CSV table of C-alpha atoms and ligand atoms in Angstrom, one decimal:
chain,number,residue,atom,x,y,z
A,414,UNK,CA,-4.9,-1.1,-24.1
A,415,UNK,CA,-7.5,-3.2,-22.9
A,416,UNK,CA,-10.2,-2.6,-20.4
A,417,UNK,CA,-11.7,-5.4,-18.9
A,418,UNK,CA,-15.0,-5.3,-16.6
A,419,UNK,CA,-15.0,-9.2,-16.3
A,420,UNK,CA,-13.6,-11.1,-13.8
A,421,UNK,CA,-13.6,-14.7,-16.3
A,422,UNK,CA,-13.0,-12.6,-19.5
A,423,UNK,CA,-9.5,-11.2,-18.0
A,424,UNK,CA,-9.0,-14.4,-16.9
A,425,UNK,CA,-9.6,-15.8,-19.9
A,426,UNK,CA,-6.9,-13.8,-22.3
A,427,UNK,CA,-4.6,-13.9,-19.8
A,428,UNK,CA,-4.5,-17.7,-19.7
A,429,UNK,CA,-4.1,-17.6,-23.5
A,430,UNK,CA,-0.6,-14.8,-23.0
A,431,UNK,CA,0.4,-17.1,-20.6
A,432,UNK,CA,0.7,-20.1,-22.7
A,433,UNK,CA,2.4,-18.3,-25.4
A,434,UNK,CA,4.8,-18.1,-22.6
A,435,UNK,CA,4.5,-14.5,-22.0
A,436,UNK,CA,5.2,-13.3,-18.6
A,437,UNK,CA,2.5,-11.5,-16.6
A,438,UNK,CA,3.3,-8.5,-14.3
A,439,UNK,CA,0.2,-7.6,-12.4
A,440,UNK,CA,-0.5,-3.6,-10.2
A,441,UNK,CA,-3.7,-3.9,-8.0
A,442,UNK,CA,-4.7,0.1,-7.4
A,443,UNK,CA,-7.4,1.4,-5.9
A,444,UNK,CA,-6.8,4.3,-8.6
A,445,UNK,CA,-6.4,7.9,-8.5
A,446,UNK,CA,-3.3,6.5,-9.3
A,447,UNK,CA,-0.1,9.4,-8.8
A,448,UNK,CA,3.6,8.5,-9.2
A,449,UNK,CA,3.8,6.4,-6.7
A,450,UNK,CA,1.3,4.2,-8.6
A,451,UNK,CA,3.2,4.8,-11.7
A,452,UNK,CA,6.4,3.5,-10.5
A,453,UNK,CA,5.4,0.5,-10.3
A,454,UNK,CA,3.5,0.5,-13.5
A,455,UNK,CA,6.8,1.1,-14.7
A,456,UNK,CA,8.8,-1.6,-13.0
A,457,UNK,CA,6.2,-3.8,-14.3
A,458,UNK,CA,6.7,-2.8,-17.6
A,459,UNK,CA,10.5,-3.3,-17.3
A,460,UNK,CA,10.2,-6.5,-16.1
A,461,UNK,CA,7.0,-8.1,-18.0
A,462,UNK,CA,5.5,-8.8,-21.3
A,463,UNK,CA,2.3,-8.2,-20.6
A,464,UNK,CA,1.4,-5.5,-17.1
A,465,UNK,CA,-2.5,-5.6,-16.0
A,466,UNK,CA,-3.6,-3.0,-13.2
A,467,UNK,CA,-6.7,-3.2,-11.5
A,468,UNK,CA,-8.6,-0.3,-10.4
A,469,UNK,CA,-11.3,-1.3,-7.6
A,470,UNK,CA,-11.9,0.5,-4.5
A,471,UNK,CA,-12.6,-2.7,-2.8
A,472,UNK,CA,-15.3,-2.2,-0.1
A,473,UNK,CA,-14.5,-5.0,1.8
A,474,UNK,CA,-11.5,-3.5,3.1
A,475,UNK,CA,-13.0,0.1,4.5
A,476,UNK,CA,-14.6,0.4,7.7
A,477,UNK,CA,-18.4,1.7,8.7
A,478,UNK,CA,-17.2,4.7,8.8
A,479,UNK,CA,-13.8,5.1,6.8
A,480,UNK,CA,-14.2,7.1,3.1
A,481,UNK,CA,-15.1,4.4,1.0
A,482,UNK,CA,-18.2,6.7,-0.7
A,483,UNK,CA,-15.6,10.1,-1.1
A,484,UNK,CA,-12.7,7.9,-2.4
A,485,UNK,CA,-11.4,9.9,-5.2
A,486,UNK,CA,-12.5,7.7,-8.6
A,487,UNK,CA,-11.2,10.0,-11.3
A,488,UNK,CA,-11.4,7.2,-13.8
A,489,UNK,CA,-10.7,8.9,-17.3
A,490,UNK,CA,-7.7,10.5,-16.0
A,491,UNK,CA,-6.7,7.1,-14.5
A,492,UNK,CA,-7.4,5.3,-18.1
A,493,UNK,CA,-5.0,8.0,-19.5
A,494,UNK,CA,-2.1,7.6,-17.6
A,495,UNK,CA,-2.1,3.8,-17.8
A,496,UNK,CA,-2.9,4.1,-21.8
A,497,UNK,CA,0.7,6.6,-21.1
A,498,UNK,CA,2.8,4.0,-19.4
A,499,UNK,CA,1.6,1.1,-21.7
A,500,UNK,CA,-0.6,-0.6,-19.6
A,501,UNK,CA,-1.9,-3.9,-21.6
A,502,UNK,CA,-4.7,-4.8,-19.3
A,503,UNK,CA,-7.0,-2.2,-16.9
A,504,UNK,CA,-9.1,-4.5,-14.9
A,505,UNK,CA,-12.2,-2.7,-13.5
A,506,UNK,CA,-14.6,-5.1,-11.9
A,507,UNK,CA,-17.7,-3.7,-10.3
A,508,UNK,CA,-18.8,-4.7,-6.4
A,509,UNK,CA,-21.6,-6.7,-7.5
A,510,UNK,CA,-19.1,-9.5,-9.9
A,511,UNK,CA,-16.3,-9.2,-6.9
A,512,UNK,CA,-18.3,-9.4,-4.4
A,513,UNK,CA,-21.9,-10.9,-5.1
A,514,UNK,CA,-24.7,-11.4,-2.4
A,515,UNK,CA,-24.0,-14.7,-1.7
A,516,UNK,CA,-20.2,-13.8,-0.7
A,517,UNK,CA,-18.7,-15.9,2.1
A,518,UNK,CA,-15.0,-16.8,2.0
A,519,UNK,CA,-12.0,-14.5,3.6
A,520,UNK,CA,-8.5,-14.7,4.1
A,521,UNK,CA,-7.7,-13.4,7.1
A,522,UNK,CA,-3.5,-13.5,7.8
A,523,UNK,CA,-3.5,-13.8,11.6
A,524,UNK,CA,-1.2,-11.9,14.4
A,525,UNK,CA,0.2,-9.2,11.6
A,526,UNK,CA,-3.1,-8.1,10.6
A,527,UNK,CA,-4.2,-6.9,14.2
A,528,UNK,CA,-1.5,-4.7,14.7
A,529,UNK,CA,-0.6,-1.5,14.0
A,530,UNK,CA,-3.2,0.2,11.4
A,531,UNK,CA,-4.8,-3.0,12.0
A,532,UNK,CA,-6.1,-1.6,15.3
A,533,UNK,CA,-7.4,1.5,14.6
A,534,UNK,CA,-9.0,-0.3,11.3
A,535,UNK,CA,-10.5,-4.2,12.6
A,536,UNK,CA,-11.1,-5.7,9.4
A,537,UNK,CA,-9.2,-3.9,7.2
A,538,UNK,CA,-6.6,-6.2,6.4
A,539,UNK,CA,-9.0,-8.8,5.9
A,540,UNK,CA,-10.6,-7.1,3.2
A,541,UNK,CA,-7.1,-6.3,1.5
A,542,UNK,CA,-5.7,-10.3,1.8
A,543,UNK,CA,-8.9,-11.6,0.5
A,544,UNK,CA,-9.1,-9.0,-2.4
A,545,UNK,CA,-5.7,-9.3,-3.4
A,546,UNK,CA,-6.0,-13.5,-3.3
A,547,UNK,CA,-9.3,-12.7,-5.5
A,548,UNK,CA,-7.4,-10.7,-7.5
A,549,UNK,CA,-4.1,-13.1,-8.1
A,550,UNK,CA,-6.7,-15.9,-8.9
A,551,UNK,CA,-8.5,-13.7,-11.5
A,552,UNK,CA,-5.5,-12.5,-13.2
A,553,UNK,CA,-2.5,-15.3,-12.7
A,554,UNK,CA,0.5,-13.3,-13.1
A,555,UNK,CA,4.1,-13.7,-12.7
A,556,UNK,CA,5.0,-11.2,-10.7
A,557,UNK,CA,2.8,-8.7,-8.2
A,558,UNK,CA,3.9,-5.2,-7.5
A,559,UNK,CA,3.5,-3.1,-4.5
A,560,UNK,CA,4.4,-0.3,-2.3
A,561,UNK,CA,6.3,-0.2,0.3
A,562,UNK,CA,3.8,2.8,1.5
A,563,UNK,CA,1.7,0.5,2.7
A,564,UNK,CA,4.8,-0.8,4.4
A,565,UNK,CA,2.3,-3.4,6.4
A,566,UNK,CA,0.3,-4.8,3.6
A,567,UNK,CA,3.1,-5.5,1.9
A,568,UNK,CA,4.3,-8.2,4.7
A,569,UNK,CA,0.7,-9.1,5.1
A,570,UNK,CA,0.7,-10.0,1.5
A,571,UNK,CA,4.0,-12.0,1.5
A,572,UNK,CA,2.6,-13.7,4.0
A,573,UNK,CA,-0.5,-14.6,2.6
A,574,UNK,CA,1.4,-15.2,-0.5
A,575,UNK,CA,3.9,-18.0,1.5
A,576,UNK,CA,1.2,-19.6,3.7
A,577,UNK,CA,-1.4,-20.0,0.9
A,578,UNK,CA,0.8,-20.9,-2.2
A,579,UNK,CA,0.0,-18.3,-4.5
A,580,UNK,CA,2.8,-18.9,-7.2
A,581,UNK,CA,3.3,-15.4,-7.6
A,582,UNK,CA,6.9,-13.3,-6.7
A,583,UNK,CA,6.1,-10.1,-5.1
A,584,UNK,CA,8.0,-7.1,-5.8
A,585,UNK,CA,8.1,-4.0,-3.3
A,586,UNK,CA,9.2,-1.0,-4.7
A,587,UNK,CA,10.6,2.3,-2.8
A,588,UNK,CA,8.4,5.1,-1.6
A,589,UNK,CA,7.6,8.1,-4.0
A,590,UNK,CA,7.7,11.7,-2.3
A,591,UNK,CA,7.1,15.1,-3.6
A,592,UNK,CA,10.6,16.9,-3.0
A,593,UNK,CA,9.4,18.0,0.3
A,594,UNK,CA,9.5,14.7,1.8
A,595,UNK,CA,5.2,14.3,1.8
A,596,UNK,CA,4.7,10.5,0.7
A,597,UNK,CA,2.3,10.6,-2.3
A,598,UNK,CA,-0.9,9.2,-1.8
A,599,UNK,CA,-4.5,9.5,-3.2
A,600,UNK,CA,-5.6,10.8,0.3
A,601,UNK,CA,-3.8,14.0,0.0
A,602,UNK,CA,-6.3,15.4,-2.0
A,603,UNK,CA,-8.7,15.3,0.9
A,604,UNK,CA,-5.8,18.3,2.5
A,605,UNK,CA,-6.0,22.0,2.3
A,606,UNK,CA,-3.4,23.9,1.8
A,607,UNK,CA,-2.5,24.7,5.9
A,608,UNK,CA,-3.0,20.8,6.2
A,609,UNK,CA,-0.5,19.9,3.4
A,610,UNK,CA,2.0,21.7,5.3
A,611,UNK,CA,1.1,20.3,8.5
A,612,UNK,CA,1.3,16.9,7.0
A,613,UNK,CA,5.2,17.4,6.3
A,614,UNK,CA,6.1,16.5,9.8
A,615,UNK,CA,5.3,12.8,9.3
A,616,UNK,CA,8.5,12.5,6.8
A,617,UNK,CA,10.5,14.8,9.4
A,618,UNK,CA,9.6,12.9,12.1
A,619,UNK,CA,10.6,9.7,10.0
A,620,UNK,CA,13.9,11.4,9.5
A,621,UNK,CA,14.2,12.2,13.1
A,622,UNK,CA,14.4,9.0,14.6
A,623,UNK,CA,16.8,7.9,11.3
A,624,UNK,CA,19.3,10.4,12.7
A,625,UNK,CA,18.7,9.6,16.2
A,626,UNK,CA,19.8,5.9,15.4
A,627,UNK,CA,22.3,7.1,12.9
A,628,UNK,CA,24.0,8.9,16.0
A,629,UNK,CA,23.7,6.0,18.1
A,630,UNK,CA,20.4,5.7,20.3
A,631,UNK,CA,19.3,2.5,20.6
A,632,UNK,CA,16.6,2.6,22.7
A,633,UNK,CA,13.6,2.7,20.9
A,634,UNK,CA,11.2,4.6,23.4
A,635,UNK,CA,13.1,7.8,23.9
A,636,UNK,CA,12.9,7.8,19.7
A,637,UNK,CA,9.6,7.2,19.5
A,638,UNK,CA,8.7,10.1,22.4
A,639,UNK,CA,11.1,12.7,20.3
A,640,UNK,CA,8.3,12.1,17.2
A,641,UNK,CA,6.1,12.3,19.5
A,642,UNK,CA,6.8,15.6,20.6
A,643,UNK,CA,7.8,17.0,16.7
A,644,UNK,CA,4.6,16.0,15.7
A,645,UNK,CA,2.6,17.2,19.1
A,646,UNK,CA,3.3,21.0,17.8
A,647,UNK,CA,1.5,20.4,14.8
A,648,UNK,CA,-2.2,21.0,16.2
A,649,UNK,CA,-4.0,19.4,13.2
A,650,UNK,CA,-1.7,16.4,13.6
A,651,UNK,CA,-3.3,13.4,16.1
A,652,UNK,CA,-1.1,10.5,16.5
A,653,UNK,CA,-2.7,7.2,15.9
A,654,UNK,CA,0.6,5.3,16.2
A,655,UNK,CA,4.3,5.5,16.0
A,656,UNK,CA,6.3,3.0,16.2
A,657,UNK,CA,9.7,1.1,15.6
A,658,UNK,CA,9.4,-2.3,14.6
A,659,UNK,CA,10.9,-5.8,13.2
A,660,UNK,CA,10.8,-5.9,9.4
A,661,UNK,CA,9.4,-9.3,9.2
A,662,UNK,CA,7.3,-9.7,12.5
A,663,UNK,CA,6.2,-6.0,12.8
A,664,UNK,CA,6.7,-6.4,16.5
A,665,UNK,CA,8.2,-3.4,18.5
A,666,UNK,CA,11.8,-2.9,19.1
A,667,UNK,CA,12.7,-1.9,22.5
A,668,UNK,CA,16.6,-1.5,21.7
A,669,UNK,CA,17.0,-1.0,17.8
A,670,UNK,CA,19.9,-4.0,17.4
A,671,UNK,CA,19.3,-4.4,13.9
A,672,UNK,CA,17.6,-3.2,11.3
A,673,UNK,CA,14.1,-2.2,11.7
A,674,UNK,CA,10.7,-0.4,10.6
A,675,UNK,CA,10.1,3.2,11.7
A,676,UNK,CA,6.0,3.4,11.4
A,677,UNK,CA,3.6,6.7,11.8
A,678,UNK,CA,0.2,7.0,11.9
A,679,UNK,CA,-1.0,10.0,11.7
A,680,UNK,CA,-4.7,12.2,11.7
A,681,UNK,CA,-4.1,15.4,10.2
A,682,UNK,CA,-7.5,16.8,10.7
A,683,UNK,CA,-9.9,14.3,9.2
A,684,UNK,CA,-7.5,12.5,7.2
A,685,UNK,CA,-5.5,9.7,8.2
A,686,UNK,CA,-2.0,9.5,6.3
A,687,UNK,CA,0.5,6.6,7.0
A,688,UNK,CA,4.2,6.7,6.4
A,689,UNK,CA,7.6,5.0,7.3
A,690,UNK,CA,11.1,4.8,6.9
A,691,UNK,CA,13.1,1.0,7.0
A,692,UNK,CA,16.4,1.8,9.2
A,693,UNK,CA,19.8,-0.3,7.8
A,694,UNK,CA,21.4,-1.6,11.4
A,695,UNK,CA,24.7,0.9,11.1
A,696,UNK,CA,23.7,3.0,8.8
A,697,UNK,CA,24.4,7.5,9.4
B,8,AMP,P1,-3.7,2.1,-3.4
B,8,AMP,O1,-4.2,2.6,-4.7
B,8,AMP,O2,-3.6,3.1,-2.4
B,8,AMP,O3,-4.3,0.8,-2.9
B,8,AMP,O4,-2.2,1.7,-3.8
B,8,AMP,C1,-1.9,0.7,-4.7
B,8,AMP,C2,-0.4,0.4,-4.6
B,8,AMP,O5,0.4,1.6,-4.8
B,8,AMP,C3,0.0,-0.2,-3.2
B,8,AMP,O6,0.9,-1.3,-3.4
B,8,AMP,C4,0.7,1.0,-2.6
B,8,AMP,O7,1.6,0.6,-1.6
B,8,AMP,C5,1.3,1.7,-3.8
B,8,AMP,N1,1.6,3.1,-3.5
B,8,AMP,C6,0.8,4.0,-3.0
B,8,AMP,N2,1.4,5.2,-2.8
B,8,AMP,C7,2.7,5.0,-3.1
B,8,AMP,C8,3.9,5.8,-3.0
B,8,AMP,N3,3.9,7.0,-2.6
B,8,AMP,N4,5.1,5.2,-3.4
B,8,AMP,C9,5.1,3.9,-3.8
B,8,AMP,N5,4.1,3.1,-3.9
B,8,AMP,C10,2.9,3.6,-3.5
C-alpha cells in the first residue's frame, strides 16, 4: 500500500494504472474510518483493480464554529485498517497543497445544498462539492463510493457529478449500524455513555414513521410530529430537523404517494448526529 501526500504524484501513478487499463475505484474519508467506511472500501475492492481512499478533514466544508480542530485523526489506526482491506492508494494531502493561499474556485450545487443540513450548516456543502470535484480531478477513477449516511451529499454529489461532467459512476452503499440500530459514524466518539443511549432514538424514530407508512398514513405531518414527540422525551436530544422528503429533489412530502426519504437531525448534547431511512412506496 501506498501513501501519497501529493496531489500531482497520485495523479501521476494513477494515470499510468489507468492506461494499463486498470479500473480505478476511489473512497474520499475524512478518516476515523469504522465499518461503515470499510464497507465501502470493500465494495471498492470487489469491483476495482486498483481502490485509493483519501483521508482529509477538508476545512472548507466545516463552519466557524463546527469541530473541525477536535475531529478525531487517529491516523495509524486508519493506515492499518486500509493496509487490512487492501487499500492500493491512501491519499493524504495536507491544507496548504489542497487548499493554498491563493485559493478561489467553488462548486456550489444550487437549491439542494440550502436545504436541510444545509441550513443549520451555510457553506457546508460547498465545501464538500468542491473537495470532492478536487478530489475526482486529482485521482481520475472509475467509480466513486459513498454513503448513503450522508443521505444528502450523496444527491448533491450526483448532481454535481451530472451537471459538471465528471466521467465518474457513483456508487451508494447501505447504511452500517451497530445491532442496536445507532448509525456508525466518527462523531460518536464525541458521546458518553448516557448519550450513546440517548442517541438510539434517532434509528427508532426512523423506524417509527416506516411503520406508520407501512400501516397506511400518508400524511406526512402527523409522521413527522409522532418523531417529534419520541425524540422530545429524550432531554439530551434537540431536533434540528426532521423530515420526509423526495428522493431526488429532497423537497418535503406532504402526503407520502411514493417513495420517499425519512431525514433526522438531531443534537444529542453537543453533538450533532444525522440519520435516515429511504421508504419503498407499499412497502410493511
Ligand atoms: P466521512 O469520513 O464521514 O466523510 O465519510 C466518508 C464516507 O463514508 C461518506 O460517503 C459517508 O457517507 C460514508 N459513511 C459514513 N458513515 C457510514 C455508515 N455508517 N454507513 C455507510 N457509509 C458511511
Amino acid at each position: 500500500m501506498k501513501v501519497i501526500r501529493i496531489p500531482a504524484k497520485i495523479t501521476k501513478l494513477l494515470a499510468s494504472a489507468r492506461h494499463k487499463g486498470k479500473r480505478i475505484g476511489f473512497v474520499p474519508t475524512m478518516g476515523a474510518l469504522h465499518q461503515g467506511h470499510l464497507s465501502l472500501i470493500t465494495r471498492a475492492r470487489q469491483e476495482n483493480d486498483l481502490v485509493a481512499v483519501s483521508i482529509f478533514v477538508n476545512p472548507a466544508q466545516f463552519g466557524p464554529r463546527e469541530d473541525l480542530n477536535k475531529y478525531p485523526r487517529p491516523l495509524k489506526n486508519d493506515l492499518l485498517l486500509c493496509r487490512k482491506h487492501k487499500v492500493d492508494l491512501v491519499f493524504l494531502p495536507d491544507n496548504k497543497s489542497m487548499y493554498p493561499a491563493s485559493f478561489s474556485t467553488f462548486v456550489n450545487v444550487e437549491k439542494l445544498s440550502d436545504l436541510l443540513c444545509g441550513l443549520a450548516r451555510p457553506g457546508h456543502f460547498r465545501g464538500v462539492a468542491t473537495v470532492v470535484a478536487k478530489l475526482l480531478n486529482i485521482i481520475r477513477p472509475d467509480a466513486l463510493y459513498l454513503g448513503q449516511k450522508d443521505a444528502q451529499q450523496a444527491v448533491i454529489i450526483k448532481k454535481m457529478v451530472c451537471d459538471l461532467n465528471f466521467p465518474v459512476k457513483v456508487k451508494v452503499s447501505p447504511i452500517v449500524r451497530q445491532e442496536d440500530g445507532l448509525a456508525l459514524s466518527s462523531r460518536n466518539a464525541y458521546l458518553n455513555a448516557a448519550e450513546k443511549d440517548a442517541a438510539l432514538v434517532l434509528f427508532k424514530a426512523l423506524s417509527l414513521a416506516k411503520s406508520l407508512i407501512g400501516h397506511g398514513q400518508r400524511d406526512a405531518a402527523r409522521i413527522i410530529s409522532k418523531m417529534k414527540e419520541l425524540i422530545g422525551r429524550k432531554k439530551q436530544a434537540h431536533i434540528d430537523y426532521a423530515a420526509i422528503v423526495d428522493l431526488e429533489s429532497l423537497q418535503g412530502m406532504k402526503k407520502i404517494n411514493r417513495d420517499c426519504l425519512i431525514c433526522l437531525a438531531v443534537k444529542i448534547g453537543k453533538t450533532r448526529l444525522i440519520d435516515n431511512l429511504v421508504v419503498k412506496y407499499g412497502e410493511k
